[in-house]
Amino acid sequence: MSSVNSILVTGGAGFIGSNLVLTLQERMPNARLTVIDDFRSGDFKNLAGYRGDFVAQNLATLDWRKQFGDEKFDAIFHLASITDTTLHDQFIQTHDNVESFRRLLNFAKPNKTRVVYASSAATYGAASNPSVETNGAAPANVYAFSKAIMDNLANHAVKDVSGWIIVGLRYFNVYGPHEAHKGVPASMVYHLARQMKAGQRPRIFEHGEQKRDFVYVKDVVEASLRALEAKVSGIYNVGSGSARSFNELIDVLNSTLGTDFKPDYIENPHAHYQNFTQADLTSIRGALGYQPQFSLETGVADYMRWLYPKSVES
Ligand SMILES: NC(=O)c1ccc[n+]([C@@H]2O[C@H](COP(=O)([O-])OP(=O)(O)OC[C@H]3O[C@@H](n4cnc5c(N)ncnc54)[C@H](O)[C@@H]3O)[C@@H](O)[C@H]2O)c1
């Protein structure tokens, strides 16, 4: 959108949100940026160098009109969400994630403000083949359920209001700079790297052959920016397009960090666990021209240079 000059990002103090905000600031230096975040998992430190506005509010209860009056935004990126998938409180997870989105849509509707929101690969539940957007939702936990309801709300909204563009992005397993604040829900790439840098064998679930579509945050940001140009509404997968095993990830980390650790296999305590995720990218390639630029090897190398600048060679 060449005419964009005012962009709002929810969840901008978080992992993906802060990467997006800082890239928007760099690529669109004249755009006015506003972040909304209540810091429930995010951290102001992720926004070092940010020159825009910041509204510290809980979106699940925010009165948008009171906050912003008639102020118009050219686009809203909605990334705020409870992101701890092991938080099983059904009311809080569904209430906060869904009501935040409903309030945002109600604000965006009169001006048909473009909305790009984060859905999730979790909506697919258990899979053994690459997931295609037309597969029905099969949420295995309440986090995924809340995202599936958000997809339903988006689908209803674009049917009800012609010409309103809403793009949902089903991120797969994202890793990269600015995720440390997430603690346990941070990516496996982050946790395994930390263990290995501390001289410990990396701990993974038996027997490491589970496969994930690990996608680098820089690719996720590119896909999100492309959604600013989308001509029509849609819900798209955002992944690397490849499924790589936990064992392979440890090999990649060993070769990047110059270590030689064998995995320490532990029993998987989770009853419902995504043993396989892989994004089919046919739809987003066609609609948004998205093509991931990072393999697991190059993404991990880029990330480790950022995380351990003194010990990983360029
Ligand atoms: N990281 C991944 O692998 C991944 C995968 C699929 C989908 N997603 C989605 O991408 C988005 C960003 O995730 P992330 O990994 O950056 O997580 P994150 O926890 O770092 O970011 C979420 C941000 O939203 C804020 N937030 C949460 N609820 C809020 C509320 N009610 N009001 C205001 N702020 C609120 C948090 O404080 C945090 O800064 C989320 O919607 C998440 O569900 C992430």
Short mmCIF file of C-alpha atoms and ligand atoms in Angstrom, two decimals:
data_model
loop_
_atom_site.label_atom_id
_atom_site.label_comp_id
_atom_site.label_asym_id
_atom_site.label_seq_id
_atom_site.Cartn_x
_atom_site.Cartn_y
_atom_site.Cartn_z
CA MET A 1 0.00 0.00 0.00
CA SER A 2 1.95 2.97 -1.22
CA SER A 3 -0.47 5.43 0.40
CA VAL A 4 -0.07 4.06 3.90
CA ASN A 5 0.94 6.63 6.48
CA SER A 6 -0.63 5.48 9.72
CA ILE A 7 -0.25 1.93 10.98
CA LEU A 8 -1.30 0.37 14.25
CA VAL A 9 0.31 -2.82 15.56
CA THR A 10 -1.15 -4.74 18.49
CA GLY A 11 1.21 -7.00 20.40
CA GLY A 12 4.11 -4.83 19.23
CA ALA A 13 6.16 -5.42 22.39
CA GLY A 14 6.13 -9.14 21.66
CA PHE A 15 8.39 -11.33 19.57
CA ILE A 16 6.93 -11.14 16.06
CA GLY A 17 5.24 -7.79 16.70
CA SER A 18 8.47 -6.00 17.62
CA ASN A 19 10.29 -7.43 14.59
CA LEU A 20 7.42 -6.19 12.43
CA VAL A 21 7.29 -2.73 14.04
CA LEU A 22 11.02 -2.13 13.66
CA THR A 23 10.94 -3.30 10.04
CA LEU A 24 7.97 -1.03 9.29
CA GLN A 25 9.87 1.87 10.84
CA GLU A 26 12.89 1.14 8.68
CA ARG A 27 11.03 0.54 5.41
CA MET A 28 8.37 3.22 5.81
CA PRO A 29 10.17 6.00 7.70
CA ASN A 30 7.37 8.48 7.12
CA ALA A 31 4.59 6.25 8.43
CA ARG A 32 3.11 7.08 11.85
CA LEU A 33 3.28 3.97 14.00
CA THR A 34 1.22 3.14 17.07
CA VAL A 35 1.69 0.03 19.20
CA ILE A 36 -0.86 -1.35 21.64
CA ASP A 37 0.34 -3.90 24.16
CA ASP A 38 -0.42 -4.68 27.80
CA PHE A 39 2.96 -6.35 28.46
CA ARG A 40 1.37 -9.57 29.67
CA SER A 41 4.11 -11.40 27.83
CA GLY A 42 5.87 -8.67 25.84
CA ASP A 43 8.78 -6.49 26.93
CA PHE A 44 9.60 -2.86 26.19
CA LYS A 45 13.22 -3.88 25.58
CA ASN A 46 12.14 -5.46 22.29
CA LEU A 47 11.36 -1.96 21.01
CA ALA A 48 14.81 -0.39 21.42
CA GLY A 49 15.09 2.41 18.84
CA TYR A 50 11.32 2.66 18.28
CA ARG A 51 10.19 6.22 17.49
CA GLY A 52 6.41 5.80 17.45
CA ASP A 53 3.49 5.98 19.89
CA PHE A 54 2.69 3.30 22.48
CA VAL A 55 -0.68 2.64 24.10
CA ALA A 56 -0.48 0.37 27.15
CA GLN A 57 -3.95 -1.17 27.19
CA ASN A 58 -5.59 -4.55 27.46
CA LEU A 59 -7.34 -5.15 24.13
CA ALA A 60 -9.85 -7.52 25.68
CA THR A 61 -11.43 -4.55 27.48
CA LEU A 62 -10.23 -1.57 25.41
CA ASP A 63 -12.82 0.99 24.34
CA TRP A 64 -11.30 1.90 20.96
CA ARG A 65 -13.54 4.91 20.33
CA LYS A 66 -12.72 6.39 23.72
CA GLN A 67 -9.02 5.80 23.14
CA PHE A 68 -8.77 6.96 19.53
CA GLY A 69 -11.94 9.00 18.83
CA ASP A 70 -12.24 9.44 15.06
CA GLU A 71 -8.57 8.81 14.40
CA LYS A 72 -8.12 6.73 11.28
CA PHE A 73 -5.49 4.13 10.57
CA ASP A 74 -4.58 2.88 7.11
CA ALA A 75 -3.90 -0.61 8.41
CA ILE A 76 -3.98 -2.57 11.63
CA PHE A 77 -1.71 -5.53 12.30
CA HIS A 78 -3.16 -7.61 15.11
CA LEU A 79 -0.59 -9.81 16.78
CA ALA A 80 -1.59 -9.46 20.42
CA SER A 81 -2.67 -12.74 21.91
CA ILE A 82 -2.12 -15.00 24.82
CA THR A 83 0.68 -17.07 23.30
CA ASP A 84 1.25 -19.63 26.02
CA THR A 85 -0.41 -22.64 24.41
CA THR A 86 -0.17 -24.53 27.70
CA LEU A 87 -2.47 -22.04 29.42
CA HIS A 88 -5.54 -24.23 29.58
CA ASP A 89 -7.93 -21.79 31.29
CA GLN A 90 -10.64 -21.98 28.66
CA PHE A 91 -12.38 -18.79 29.70
CA ILE A 92 -9.31 -16.53 29.82
CA GLN A 93 -7.74 -17.90 26.64
CA THR A 94 -10.95 -17.64 24.60
CA HIS A 95 -12.23 -14.44 26.19
CA ASP A 96 -9.05 -12.43 25.85
CA ASN A 97 -8.09 -13.60 22.37
CA VAL A 98 -11.53 -13.53 20.78
CA GLU A 99 -12.95 -10.42 22.46
CA SER A 100 -9.77 -8.46 21.65
CA PHE A 101 -10.30 -9.29 18.00
CA ARG A 102 -14.03 -8.57 18.07
CA ARG A 103 -13.44 -5.10 19.55
CA LEU A 104 -10.74 -4.40 16.98
CA LEU A 105 -12.97 -5.47 14.08
CA ASN A 106 -15.82 -3.32 15.39
CA PHE A 107 -13.48 -0.30 15.37
CA ALA A 108 -12.07 -1.09 11.92
CA LYS A 109 -15.43 -1.82 10.26
CA PRO A 110 -16.87 1.69 9.58
CA ASN A 111 -13.76 2.78 7.63
CA LYS A 112 -13.06 -0.71 6.29
CA THR A 113 -9.57 -0.38 7.72
CA ARG A 114 -7.37 -3.15 6.41
CA VAL A 115 -6.70 -5.74 9.13
CA VAL A 116 -3.88 -8.28 9.06
CA TYR A 117 -4.12 -10.66 12.02
CA ALA A 118 -2.14 -13.57 13.41
CA SER A 119 -3.88 -16.89 13.23
CA SER A 120 -1.90 -20.08 13.82
CA ALA A 121 -0.86 -23.45 12.46
CA ALA A 122 -2.24 -24.74 15.76
CA THR A 123 -5.73 -24.47 14.22
CA TYR A 124 -4.93 -27.57 12.13
CA GLY A 125 -4.35 -29.80 15.17
CA ALA A 126 -2.86 -33.23 14.51
CA ALA A 127 -1.53 -33.59 10.95
CA SER A 128 0.64 -36.00 9.02
CA ASN A 129 0.71 -34.14 5.68
CA PRO A 130 1.35 -30.51 4.74
CA SER A 131 -1.60 -28.42 5.92
CA VAL A 132 -3.74 -26.68 3.34
CA GLU A 133 -5.92 -23.71 4.27
CA THR A 134 -9.07 -25.49 3.10
CA ASN A 135 -8.54 -28.21 5.74
CA GLY A 136 -11.11 -27.75 8.48
CA ALA A 137 -9.97 -26.46 11.85
CA ALA A 138 -9.29 -29.22 14.38
CA PRO A 139 -7.98 -27.38 17.46
CA ALA A 140 -6.38 -29.67 20.02
CA ASN A 141 -6.08 -27.03 22.75
CA VAL A 142 -8.00 -23.95 23.78
CA TYR A 143 -5.37 -21.57 22.38
CA ALA A 144 -5.93 -23.12 18.94
CA PHE A 145 -9.68 -22.97 19.52
CA SER A 146 -9.47 -19.21 20.16
CA LYS A 147 -7.54 -18.76 16.89
CA ALA A 148 -10.08 -20.86 14.97
CA ILE A 149 -12.88 -18.63 16.31
CA MET A 150 -10.91 -15.56 15.18
CA ASP A 151 -10.73 -17.06 11.69
CA ASN A 152 -14.51 -17.57 11.81
CA LEU A 153 -15.04 -13.92 12.85
CA ALA A 154 -12.82 -12.73 10.00
CA ASN A 155 -14.69 -14.88 7.48
CA HIS A 156 -18.04 -13.53 8.68
CA ALA A 157 -16.80 -9.92 8.63
CA VAL A 158 -15.63 -10.00 5.03
CA LYS A 159 -18.86 -11.66 3.92
CA ASP A 160 -20.91 -8.98 5.69
CA VAL A 161 -18.95 -5.92 4.52
CA SER A 162 -18.03 -5.89 0.87
CA GLY A 163 -14.68 -4.37 -0.02
CA TRP A 164 -13.22 -4.80 3.49
CA ILE A 165 -9.86 -6.57 3.33
CA ILE A 166 -8.93 -8.81 6.23
CA VAL A 167 -5.94 -11.10 5.93
CA GLY A 168 -5.31 -13.92 8.42
CA LEU A 169 -1.82 -15.38 8.62
CA ARG A 170 -1.38 -18.86 10.06
CA TYR A 171 2.15 -18.67 11.34
CA PHE A 172 3.90 -22.00 11.81
CA ASN A 173 6.77 -22.48 14.30
CA VAL A 174 8.48 -19.10 14.36
CA TYR A 175 11.98 -18.53 15.77
CA GLY A 176 14.34 -15.59 15.85
CA PRO A 177 15.51 -12.44 17.67
CA HIS A 178 13.31 -10.94 20.43
CA GLU A 179 11.71 -14.13 21.69
CA ALA A 180 13.62 -14.59 24.99
CA HIS A 181 10.90 -12.79 27.00
CA LYS A 182 8.46 -15.60 26.17
CA GLY A 183 10.16 -18.04 28.54
CA VAL A 184 8.87 -21.60 28.14
CA PRO A 185 6.70 -20.81 25.05
CA ALA A 186 9.76 -19.50 23.16
CA SER A 187 10.84 -21.62 20.19
CA MET A 188 12.72 -24.91 20.40
CA VAL A 189 15.52 -23.27 18.44
CA TYR A 190 15.97 -20.78 21.28
CA HIS A 191 15.73 -23.29 24.12
CA LEU A 192 18.00 -25.90 22.57
CA ALA A 193 20.61 -23.28 21.65
CA ARG A 194 20.60 -21.98 25.23
CA GLN A 195 21.07 -25.47 26.65
CA MET A 196 23.92 -26.20 24.28
CA LYS A 197 25.64 -22.87 24.94
CA ALA A 198 25.43 -23.70 28.66
CA GLY A 199 27.32 -26.93 27.95
CA GLN A 200 24.29 -29.19 28.39
CA ARG A 201 22.99 -31.91 26.10
CA PRO A 202 19.87 -30.60 24.33
CA ARG A 203 16.68 -32.12 25.76
CA ILE A 204 14.03 -33.21 23.28
CA PHE A 205 11.08 -35.58 23.40
CA GLU A 206 11.68 -39.24 22.53
CA HIS A 207 12.99 -39.94 19.89
CA GLY A 208 13.44 -36.65 18.12
CA GLU A 209 11.71 -37.65 14.89
CA GLN A 210 8.80 -35.24 15.40
CA LYS A 211 8.84 -32.73 12.56
CA ARG A 212 8.08 -29.04 12.55
CA ASP A 213 7.88 -26.29 10.00
CA PHE A 214 10.39 -23.95 11.63
CA VAL A 215 10.08 -20.51 10.03
CA TYR A 216 12.48 -17.62 10.58
CA VAL A 217 10.91 -14.42 11.90
CA LYS A 218 12.37 -12.37 9.02
CA ASP A 219 10.32 -14.46 6.57
CA VAL A 220 7.25 -14.03 8.77
CA VAL A 221 7.72 -10.25 8.72
CA GLU A 222 8.04 -10.28 4.91
CA ALA A 223 4.83 -12.28 4.57
CA SER A 224 3.06 -9.89 6.93
CA LEU A 225 4.23 -6.85 4.93
CA ARG A 226 3.00 -8.46 1.74
CA ALA A 227 -0.45 -8.65 3.30
CA LEU A 228 -0.50 -4.82 3.14
CA GLU A 229 -0.72 -5.21 -0.64
CA ALA A 230 -3.30 -8.01 -0.72
CA LYS A 231 -6.08 -7.27 -3.21
CA VAL A 232 -8.56 -9.61 -1.55
CA SER A 233 -9.24 -11.10 1.86
CA GLY A 234 -7.93 -14.52 2.73
CA ILE A 235 -6.35 -16.76 5.33
CA TYR A 236 -2.88 -18.04 4.47
CA ASN A 237 -0.22 -20.33 5.85
CA VAL A 238 3.11 -18.70 6.67
CA GLY A 239 5.89 -21.22 7.08
CA SER A 240 9.16 -22.30 5.55
CA GLY A 241 7.33 -25.00 3.58
CA SER A 242 9.62 -27.73 4.99
CA ALA A 243 9.17 -30.09 7.93
CA ARG A 244 12.43 -30.73 9.81
CA SER A 245 12.91 -33.12 12.72
CA PHE A 246 14.07 -32.18 16.20
CA ASN A 247 17.13 -34.40 15.62
CA GLU A 248 17.94 -32.43 12.45
CA LEU A 249 17.55 -29.17 14.36
CA ILE A 250 20.16 -30.33 16.87
CA ASP A 251 22.50 -31.21 13.99
CA VAL A 252 22.02 -27.73 12.54
CA LEU A 253 22.66 -26.10 15.94
CA ASN A 254 25.76 -28.25 16.52
CA SER A 255 27.24 -27.21 13.22
CA THR A 256 26.35 -23.53 13.74
CA LEU A 257 27.60 -23.34 17.32
CA GLY A 258 30.63 -25.56 16.71
CA THR A 259 29.49 -28.15 19.27
CA ASP A 260 28.92 -31.90 19.14
CA PHE A 261 26.12 -32.68 21.57
CA LYS A 262 23.99 -35.82 21.37
CA PRO A 263 20.31 -35.32 22.15
CA ASP A 264 19.06 -36.19 25.63
CA TYR A 265 15.70 -37.86 24.97
CA ILE A 266 12.96 -37.32 27.54
CA GLU A 267 9.42 -38.68 27.75
CA ASN A 268 6.75 -36.44 26.21
CA PRO A 269 4.29 -35.52 28.98
CA HIS A 270 1.77 -33.88 26.63
CA ALA A 271 -1.31 -35.87 25.69
CA HIS A 272 -2.03 -33.65 22.68
CA TYR A 273 1.15 -32.75 20.88
CA GLN A 274 1.69 -31.59 17.31
CA ASN A 275 4.10 -34.27 16.09
CA PHE A 276 4.08 -32.87 12.60
CA THR A 277 3.61 -29.42 11.14
CA GLN A 278 4.29 -28.34 7.59
CA ALA A 279 2.82 -25.43 5.69
CA ASP A 280 1.56 -25.90 2.17
CA LEU A 281 2.52 -22.54 0.66
CA THR A 282 0.65 -22.81 -2.64
CA SER A 283 -2.03 -20.36 -1.59
CA ILE A 284 0.18 -17.58 -0.16
CA ARG A 285 2.63 -17.90 -3.07
CA GLY A 286 -0.19 -17.29 -5.52
CA ALA A 287 -2.01 -14.58 -3.59
CA LEU A 288 0.83 -12.61 -2.00
CA GLY A 289 3.92 -13.77 -3.90
CA TYR A 290 5.48 -14.91 -0.63
CA GLN A 291 8.56 -17.07 -0.94
CA PRO A 292 10.54 -17.91 2.22
CA GLN A 293 14.16 -16.78 1.99
CA PHE A 294 15.58 -18.77 4.90
CA SER A 295 16.15 -22.50 5.24
CA LEU A 296 16.57 -23.92 8.75
CA GLU A 297 20.35 -23.79 8.20
CA THR A 298 20.50 -20.14 7.10
CA GLY A 299 17.82 -18.95 9.54
CA VAL A 300 19.53 -20.59 12.54
CA ALA A 301 22.90 -19.18 11.43
CA ASP A 302 21.46 -15.66 11.13
CA TYR A 303 19.74 -15.99 14.52
CA MET A 304 22.79 -17.38 16.32
CA ARG A 305 24.91 -14.49 15.00
CA TRP A 306 22.41 -12.17 16.66
CA LEU A 307 22.08 -14.18 19.88
CA TYR A 308 25.79 -14.95 20.34
CA PRO A 309 27.60 -12.28 18.30
CA LYS A 310 30.97 -13.03 19.89
CA SER A 311 31.00 -16.78 19.35
CA VAL A 312 29.33 -17.42 15.99
CA GLU A 313 31.26 -16.58 12.86
CA SER A 314 29.69 -14.47 10.13
N1 LIG B 1 5.65 -17.47 17.69
C1 LIG B 1 5.03 -18.40 16.99
O1 LIG B 1 5.61 -19.45 16.66
C2 LIG B 1 3.60 -18.21 16.56
C3 LIG B 1 2.98 -19.24 15.83
C4 LIG B 1 1.65 -19.07 15.42
C5 LIG B 1 0.98 -17.91 15.73
N2 LIG B 1 1.58 -16.94 16.46
C6 LIG B 1 0.81 -15.73 16.77
O2 LIG B 1 1.57 -14.59 16.45
C7 LIG B 1 1.25 -13.52 17.35
C8 LIG B 1 2.52 -13.00 18.01
O3 LIG B 1 3.10 -14.05 18.79
P1 LIG B 1 4.52 -13.93 19.46
O4 LIG B 1 5.21 -15.21 19.26
O5 LIG B 1 5.16 -12.67 19.03
O6 LIG B 1 4.14 -13.88 21.00
P2 LIG B 1 4.40 -12.79 22.15
O7 LIG B 1 3.84 -13.39 23.40
O8 LIG B 1 5.83 -12.41 22.17
O9 LIG B 1 3.55 -11.55 21.66
C9 LIG B 1 2.22 -11.33 22.01
C10 LIG B 1 2.11 -9.90 22.50
O10 LIG B 1 0.73 -9.59 22.73
C11 LIG B 1 0.60 -8.90 23.97
N3 LIG B 1 -0.77 -9.16 24.43
C12 LIG B 1 -1.34 -10.36 24.67
N4 LIG B 1 -2.62 -10.21 25.00
C13 LIG B 1 -2.87 -8.87 24.99
C14 LIG B 1 -4.03 -8.09 25.24
N5 LIG B 1 -5.20 -8.66 25.59
N6 LIG B 1 -3.95 -6.76 25.13
C15 LIG B 1 -2.78 -6.16 24.76
N7 LIG B 1 -1.65 -6.85 24.50
C16 LIG B 1 -1.71 -8.20 24.62
C17 LIG B 1 1.69 -9.48 24.84
O11 LIG B 1 2.06 -8.65 25.92
C18 LIG B 1 2.83 -9.67 23.84
O12 LIG B 1 3.63 -8.52 23.74
C19 LIG B 1 0.25 -14.10 18.34
O13 LIG B 1 -1.05 -13.78 17.89
C20 LIG B 1 0.48 -15.59 18.23
O14 LIG B 1 -0.67 -16.33 18.60
C21 LIG B 1 2.89 -17.07 16.88
#
